Coordinates of C-alpha atoms in Angstrom, one line a residue:
M156 CA 119.4 -51.5 -3.5
A157 CA 121.7 -50.0 -6.2
D158 CA 118.9 -48.0 -7.7
E159 CA 118.1 -46.5 -4.1
K160 CA 121.8 -45.7 -3.5
L161 CA 121.8 -43.9 -6.9
V162 CA 118.8 -41.8 -6.2
S163 CA 120.1 -41.0 -2.7
S164 CA 123.5 -40.0 -4.1
D165 CA 121.8 -37.8 -6.7
A166 CA 119.6 -36.1 -4.0
G167 CA 122.6 -35.5 -1.9
F168 CA 124.5 -33.8 -4.8
L169 CA 121.6 -31.5 -5.4
K170 CA 121.6 -30.4 -1.8
N171 CA 125.4 -30.3 -1.2
N172 CA 126.9 -28.9 -4.4
A173 CA 128.9 -25.6 -4.7
V174 CA 126.0 -23.6 -6.2
M175 CA 123.6 -24.5 -3.3
A176 CA 126.3 -23.8 -0.7
T177 CA 126.9 -20.4 -2.2
L178 CA 123.1 -19.6 -2.3
R179 CA 122.8 -20.6 1.3
D180 CA 125.8 -18.6 2.4
T181 CA 124.4 -15.5 0.5
Y182 CA 120.9 -15.9 2.1
S183 CA 122.4 -16.3 5.6
S184 CA 124.5 -13.2 5.1
F185 CA 121.5 -11.3 3.8
S186 CA 119.3 -12.4 6.7
R187 CA 121.9 -11.5 9.3
R188 CA 122.4 -7.9 7.8
R189 CA 118.6 -7.6 7.6
A190 CA 118.2 -8.6 11.3
A191 CA 120.9 -6.1 12.2
L192 CA 118.8 -3.3 10.8
G193 CA 116.3 -3.7 13.7
L194 CA 113.2 -3.3 11.4
S195 CA 109.8 -3.7 12.6
N196 CA 106.5 -5.0 11.1
P197 CA 104.8 -2.2 9.1
G198 CA 101.3 -3.7 9.3
T199 CA 99.2 -4.3 6.1
V200 CA 98.4 -2.3 3.1
D201 CA 94.6 -2.3 4.0
N202 CA 95.4 -0.5 7.3
I203 CA 98.2 1.7 6.1
S204 CA 96.2 4.7 7.3
R205 CA 94.8 3.0 10.3
E206 CA 95.8 5.7 12.9
V207 CA 93.7 8.3 10.9
Q208 CA 90.8 6.2 9.5
K209 CA 90.1 3.9 12.4
D210 CA 91.6 5.7 15.6
V211 CA 90.7 9.3 14.8
F212 CA 87.9 9.5 12.3
L213 CA 84.4 8.3 13.2
T214 CA 83.1 7.5 9.7
N215 CA 82.8 3.7 10.6
S216 CA 81.3 4.5 14.0
M217 CA 78.4 7.0 12.9
F218 CA 74.8 5.9 13.4
T219 CA 71.4 7.5 13.5
G220 CA 68.2 6.8 15.6
L221 CA 68.2 4.8 18.9
R222 CA 70.3 1.8 19.6
A223 CA 70.6 -0.6 22.5
D224 CA 73.2 -3.3 23.0
L225 CA 73.0 -6.0 25.6
T226 CA 76.1 -8.2 25.9
R227 CA 76.5 -11.3 28.1
P228 CA 80.0 -12.7 28.4
F229 CA 80.1 -16.2 29.6
S230 CA 83.9 -17.0 29.7
V231 CA 87.2 -15.2 29.5
N232 CA 89.4 -17.9 28.3
P233 CA 88.2 -19.2 25.9
L234 CA 86.3 -16.0 25.0
F235 CA 82.6 -16.6 24.6
Q236 CA 79.8 -14.1 24.6
V237 CA 76.4 -13.3 23.0
S238 CA 74.7 -10.1 22.6
H239 CA 71.4 -8.6 21.5
A240 CA 71.3 -5.4 19.5
F241 CA 68.1 -3.3 19.1
A242 CA 67.9 -0.2 16.8
M243 CA 65.0 2.1 15.9
G244 CA 65.0 4.9 13.4
S245 CA 68.4 4.0 12.2
Q246 CA 69.6 4.0 8.6
G247 CA 71.5 0.7 7.7
L248 CA 70.9 -1.1 10.9
P249 CA 68.2 -3.8 11.3
P250 CA 65.6 -3.5 14.2
Y251 CA 67.1 -6.7 15.9
T252 CA 70.4 -8.6 15.6
F253 CA 71.8 -11.5 17.5
V254 CA 75.5 -11.9 17.8
A255 CA 77.5 -14.7 19.2
L256 CA 81.4 -15.0 19.3
Y257 CA 83.9 -17.5 20.4
G258 CA 87.6 -17.1 20.5
T259 CA 90.9 -18.7 21.5
S260 CA 94.4 -18.0 20.7
K261 CA 94.0 -20.0 17.3
V262 CA 90.4 -19.7 16.5
Y263 CA 87.8 -16.8 16.2
L264 CA 84.2 -17.5 15.3
Q265 CA 81.5 -15.0 15.1
G266 CA 77.8 -15.2 13.8
N267 CA 75.2 -12.4 13.2
V268 CA 71.6 -12.9 12.3
D269 CA 69.0 -10.2 12.0
N270 CA 65.2 -10.1 12.0
D271 CA 65.2 -10.2 8.1
G272 CA 67.1 -13.5 8.3
Q273 CA 70.5 -12.0 7.0
L274 CA 73.3 -14.2 8.3
T275 CA 76.9 -12.9 8.5
A276 CA 79.6 -15.3 9.7
R277 CA 83.4 -14.9 10.3
A278 CA 85.9 -17.8 10.9
N279 CA 89.5 -16.9 11.5
Y280 CA 92.3 -19.6 12.1
R281 CA 95.9 -18.9 13.1
W282 CA 98.1 -21.5 11.6
N283 CA 101.1 -20.2 13.4
S284 CA 102.4 -17.1 14.9
A285 CA 102.8 -15.5 11.5
F286 CA 100.0 -17.0 9.2
V287 CA 96.2 -16.3 9.6
T288 CA 93.3 -17.2 7.4
K289 CA 90.3 -15.0 7.7
T290 CA 86.9 -16.1 6.2
H291 CA 83.8 -14.0 5.8
V292 CA 80.4 -15.3 4.6
Q293 CA 77.2 -13.2 4.1
I294 CA 73.8 -14.8 3.1
A295 CA 70.6 -12.7 2.7
P296 CA 67.2 -13.8 1.9
G297 CA 65.7 -13.0 -1.5
P298 CA 67.3 -12.1 -4.8
N299 CA 70.4 -10.7 -2.9
P300 CA 73.6 -12.6 -4.0
A301 CA 75.7 -14.4 -1.3
M302 CA 79.2 -13.1 -0.6
L303 CA 82.4 -15.2 0.4
S304 CA 85.7 -13.7 1.0
V305 CA 88.8 -15.5 2.1
D306 CA 91.9 -13.3 3.4
N307 CA 95.4 -14.8 4.1
D308 CA 97.9 -12.7 5.9
Y309 CA 101.5 -13.5 6.6
T310 CA 103.2 -11.3 9.1
G311 CA 107.0 -11.4 9.1
Q312 CA 109.4 -9.5 11.1
D313 CA 109.7 -6.6 8.7
F314 CA 107.0 -7.2 6.2
T315 CA 103.4 -8.3 5.6
A316 CA 102.1 -10.2 2.7
S317 CA 98.3 -10.7 2.0
L318 CA 96.3 -12.5 -0.5
K319 CA 92.4 -11.9 -0.6
S320 CA 89.8 -13.5 -2.8
I321 CA 86.1 -12.4 -3.1
N322 CA 83.5 -14.8 -4.6
P323 CA 86.0 -17.1 -6.1
S324 CA 84.5 -19.7 -8.5
I325 CA 85.3 -22.1 -11.1
I326 CA 81.8 -23.5 -11.6
E327 CA 81.3 -21.7 -15.0
G328 CA 84.3 -23.6 -16.5
G329 CA 86.9 -20.9 -15.7
L330 CA 88.1 -18.6 -12.9
T331 CA 85.9 -15.7 -11.8
G332 CA 85.8 -13.5 -8.8
V333 CA 88.0 -10.6 -7.3
F334 CA 91.7 -11.5 -6.3
V335 CA 93.8 -8.9 -4.4
G336 CA 97.4 -9.4 -3.4
S337 CA 99.5 -6.9 -1.3
Y338 CA 102.9 -6.7 0.1
L339 CA 104.4 -4.0 2.5
Q340 CA 108.1 -4.0 3.4
S341 CA 110.0 -1.9 5.9
L342 CA 113.1 -0.4 4.4
T343 CA 114.2 1.6 7.4
P344 CA 112.9 1.8 11.0
S345 CA 110.7 4.8 9.8
L346 CA 110.1 4.1 6.1
A347 CA 107.9 1.3 4.6
V348 CA 106.8 0.8 0.9
G349 CA 104.5 -1.6 -0.8
L350 CA 102.0 -2.4 -3.6
E351 CA 98.7 -3.9 -4.3
A352 CA 97.5 -5.6 -7.3
M353 CA 93.9 -6.5 -8.1
W354 CA 92.5 -9.0 -10.7
Q355 CA 88.8 -9.4 -11.3
R356 CA 86.5 -11.2 -13.7
V357 CA 82.8 -11.0 -13.2
A358 CA 81.8 -13.6 -15.8
L359 CA 83.6 -15.7 -18.3
Q360 CA 81.8 -13.5 -21.2
S361 CA 83.6 -10.4 -19.8
G362 CA 87.2 -10.0 -19.9
P363 CA 89.5 -9.8 -16.8
E364 CA 90.3 -6.3 -15.3
T365 CA 93.5 -5.4 -13.4
A366 CA 94.6 -2.6 -11.2
I367 CA 97.8 -1.7 -9.4
S368 CA 98.4 0.8 -6.6
Y369 CA 101.6 1.8 -4.8
C370 CA 101.9 2.9 -1.3
A371 CA 104.3 4.3 1.3
K372 CA 104.4 5.0 5.1
Y373 CA 106.7 7.2 7.0
K374 CA 106.8 6.9 10.9
G375 CA 108.2 9.8 13.0
S376 CA 108.6 10.1 16.8
D377 CA 104.9 11.3 17.3
W378 CA 103.6 11.4 13.7
I379 CA 102.8 9.0 10.8
A380 CA 102.3 10.1 7.2
S381 CA 101.1 7.7 4.4
A382 CA 100.2 7.9 0.7
Q383 CA 98.8 5.5 -1.8
V384 CA 98.7 6.1 -5.6
Q385 CA 96.5 4.1 -8.1
E386 CA 97.4 3.9 -11.7
Q387 CA 93.7 4.6 -12.7
G388 CA 94.3 8.1 -11.3
A389 CA 93.5 8.2 -7.6
L390 CA 95.6 9.6 -4.8
S391 CA 95.1 9.2 -1.1
T392 CA 97.2 10.7 1.6
S393 CA 97.0 10.8 5.4
Y394 CA 98.8 12.5 8.2
W395 CA 98.5 11.5 12.0
R396 CA 99.9 13.2 14.8
R397 CA 99.8 13.0 18.6
L398 CA 99.5 16.3 20.1
T399 CA 99.5 15.2 23.9
D400 CA 99.0 12.0 25.8
K401 CA 95.4 12.3 25.4
V402 CA 94.8 14.3 22.2
E403 CA 95.4 13.1 18.5
A404 CA 94.5 14.5 15.2
G405 CA 94.6 13.6 11.6
V406 CA 93.8 14.8 8.2
D407 CA 93.1 12.8 5.1
L408 CA 93.1 13.9 1.4
N409 CA 91.6 12.0 -1.5
L410 CA 91.9 13.0 -5.2
Q411 CA 90.3 11.3 -8.2
F412 CA 91.5 12.0 -11.7
A413 CA 89.2 10.3 -14.4
P414 CA 88.9 11.0 -18.0
G415 CA 86.0 13.1 -19.0
M416 CA 83.0 11.7 -21.0
G417 CA 81.5 13.5 -24.1
Q418 CA 77.9 13.3 -24.9
S419 CA 78.4 10.4 -27.3
G420 CA 80.2 8.5 -24.7
L421 CA 83.7 9.0 -26.0
L422 CA 86.6 10.1 -24.0
R423 CA 87.3 13.8 -23.9
A424 CA 90.8 15.5 -23.6
G425 CA 89.9 17.0 -20.3
A426 CA 89.8 15.1 -17.2
R427 CA 87.2 15.1 -14.4
K428 CA 88.7 16.0 -11.1
E429 CA 87.2 15.3 -7.7
G430 CA 88.6 15.6 -4.1
M431 CA 87.7 15.3 -0.5
T432 CA 89.7 16.5 2.5
T433 CA 88.7 15.5 6.1
L434 CA 90.1 16.9 9.3
G435 CA 89.6 15.1 12.7
A436 CA 90.6 15.0 16.3
K437 CA 90.2 12.7 19.2
Y438 CA 90.2 13.6 22.9
D439 CA 90.5 10.8 25.5
F440 CA 89.3 11.7 29.0
R441 CA 89.1 9.6 32.2
N442 CA 85.9 7.8 31.5
S443 CA 85.0 9.2 28.1
S444 CA 86.3 9.6 24.5
F445 CA 85.2 12.4 22.2
R446 CA 85.8 12.6 18.3
A447 CA 85.0 15.2 15.8
Q448 CA 85.6 15.7 12.1
I449 CA 84.9 18.0 9.2
D450 CA 85.2 17.6 5.6
S451 CA 85.3 19.8 2.5
S452 CA 81.9 18.9 1.6
G453 CA 80.5 20.7 4.7
R454 CA 79.7 17.8 6.9
L455 CA 80.5 18.2 10.5
S456 CA 80.3 15.1 12.6
C457 CA 80.9 14.2 16.4
L458 CA 80.9 11.1 18.6
L459 CA 80.9 11.0 22.4
E460 CA 81.5 7.8 24.3
K461 CA 80.9 8.0 27.9
R462 CA 81.2 5.1 30.5
I463 CA 78.8 5.9 33.3
L464 CA 79.4 2.6 35.1
P465 CA 81.8 -0.3 34.5
P466 CA 79.0 -2.2 32.8
V467 CA 77.2 0.7 31.2
Q468 CA 78.3 3.0 28.3
L469 CA 76.4 5.9 26.6
T470 CA 77.2 6.9 23.0
F471 CA 75.9 10.1 21.3
A472 CA 76.5 10.7 17.6
G473 CA 75.6 13.7 15.5
E474 CA 76.1 15.0 12.0
M475 CA 75.2 18.1 10.3
D476 CA 75.5 18.8 6.5
H477 CA 75.7 22.6 6.1
F478 CA 75.4 22.5 2.2
K479 CA 72.4 20.2 2.2
Q480 CA 70.9 21.6 5.4
Q481 CA 70.4 18.1 6.9
A482 CA 71.2 17.0 10.5
K483 CA 71.3 13.4 11.9
V484 CA 71.4 12.4 15.6
G485 CA 71.9 9.0 17.2
L486 CA 71.9 7.7 20.8
A487 CA 73.1 4.4 22.0
V488 CA 73.3 2.5 25.4
S489 CA 75.5 -0.5 25.8
I490 CA 75.2 -2.8 28.9
E491 CA 77.3 -5.7 29.6
A492 CA 75.8 -8.2 32.0
T493 CA 78.8 -9.9 33.8
S494 CA 78.1 -13.2 35.8
D495 CA 79.6 -14.0 39.0
D496 CA 81.7 -16.9 37.5
L497 CA 83.1 -14.4 35.0
M498 CA 84.0 -11.9 37.9
D499 CA 85.8 -14.8 39.6
Q500 CA 87.8 -15.5 36.6
Q501 CA 88.9 -12.0 36.5
V502 CA 89.7 -11.8 40.1
K503 CA 91.9 -15.0 39.7
G504 CA 93.7 -13.2 36.8
V505 CA 92.7 -15.4 34.1
A506 CA 94.3 -13.9 30.9
T507 CA 92.3 -13.2 27.8
P508 CA 93.7 -15.1 24.8
T509 CA 95.1 -13.4 21.9
V510 CA 92.3 -13.8 19.5
P511 CA 93.1 -13.7 15.7
F512 CA 90.3 -11.0 15.0

């Protein structure tokens, strides 16, 4: 009993001494002043230029050939649906892909398998309102290596911290893989700054490699500007602006400054400079959306999404490379076959869960 009382008194002293009380008061005062600034969450470093790269530009939406998507939702809450995707004459898309997804407010599961047997799976879990873990697995037949990535995002009131690992392993007797950590903090209601650090080691025989980049984002009343600088010599900037309620535009600039290489493989004094500038715009109409972009390499692209009926959508994609004298065209139709039970759930006002995509 005496020993237990002694341990209890020691623990109480560690928690209730003058130093700990000063630290608690300082932290409470800092938290109150921080909350009084009214700062909002700035997003993640990966999506620092989301308004330009994902909302305006159509780089991630371009396709060629013919494509047909048939989706059958079965439930609204929990979210559950399956889809069949068919493609012909398309670069990078398999002829057939089966997709199934399930989502609740805490769990998101998605699985894709194509006709070649390549399997892609995603599993996200929301531990609480601020912390989400995202897992991505890709397995392909043949000699192609499998890929595993685990992403952890913590979303605070005025900051976001992320830790990502790609193919982590300790099987070889040491740590290998790619690890990326990032942090983005709001300093004012308009300005946010952050950094991203990368550590990778392909194998134990090779030494580790590191890289650090710094970023900033400024948000105006109807425009957003962002910039990211890498210590290896890369600069990326973007500017987004909402022109009207239905029109938005963006511009992106990427510069690469790399040391030049001589004929013997040694570094030369000069530096190799490369750059790319892309300008794009998006127009939202009543039942359609049109996006177009042009870059400094001479490529002109456009994407038109038209909803003909509530369950039917047509998509037209086109790209022309003026310097290479090449043109690409794509046409897709998407059909959503809604069941009577699902329509009843929508009529009853069943709310869709906030899925941790």
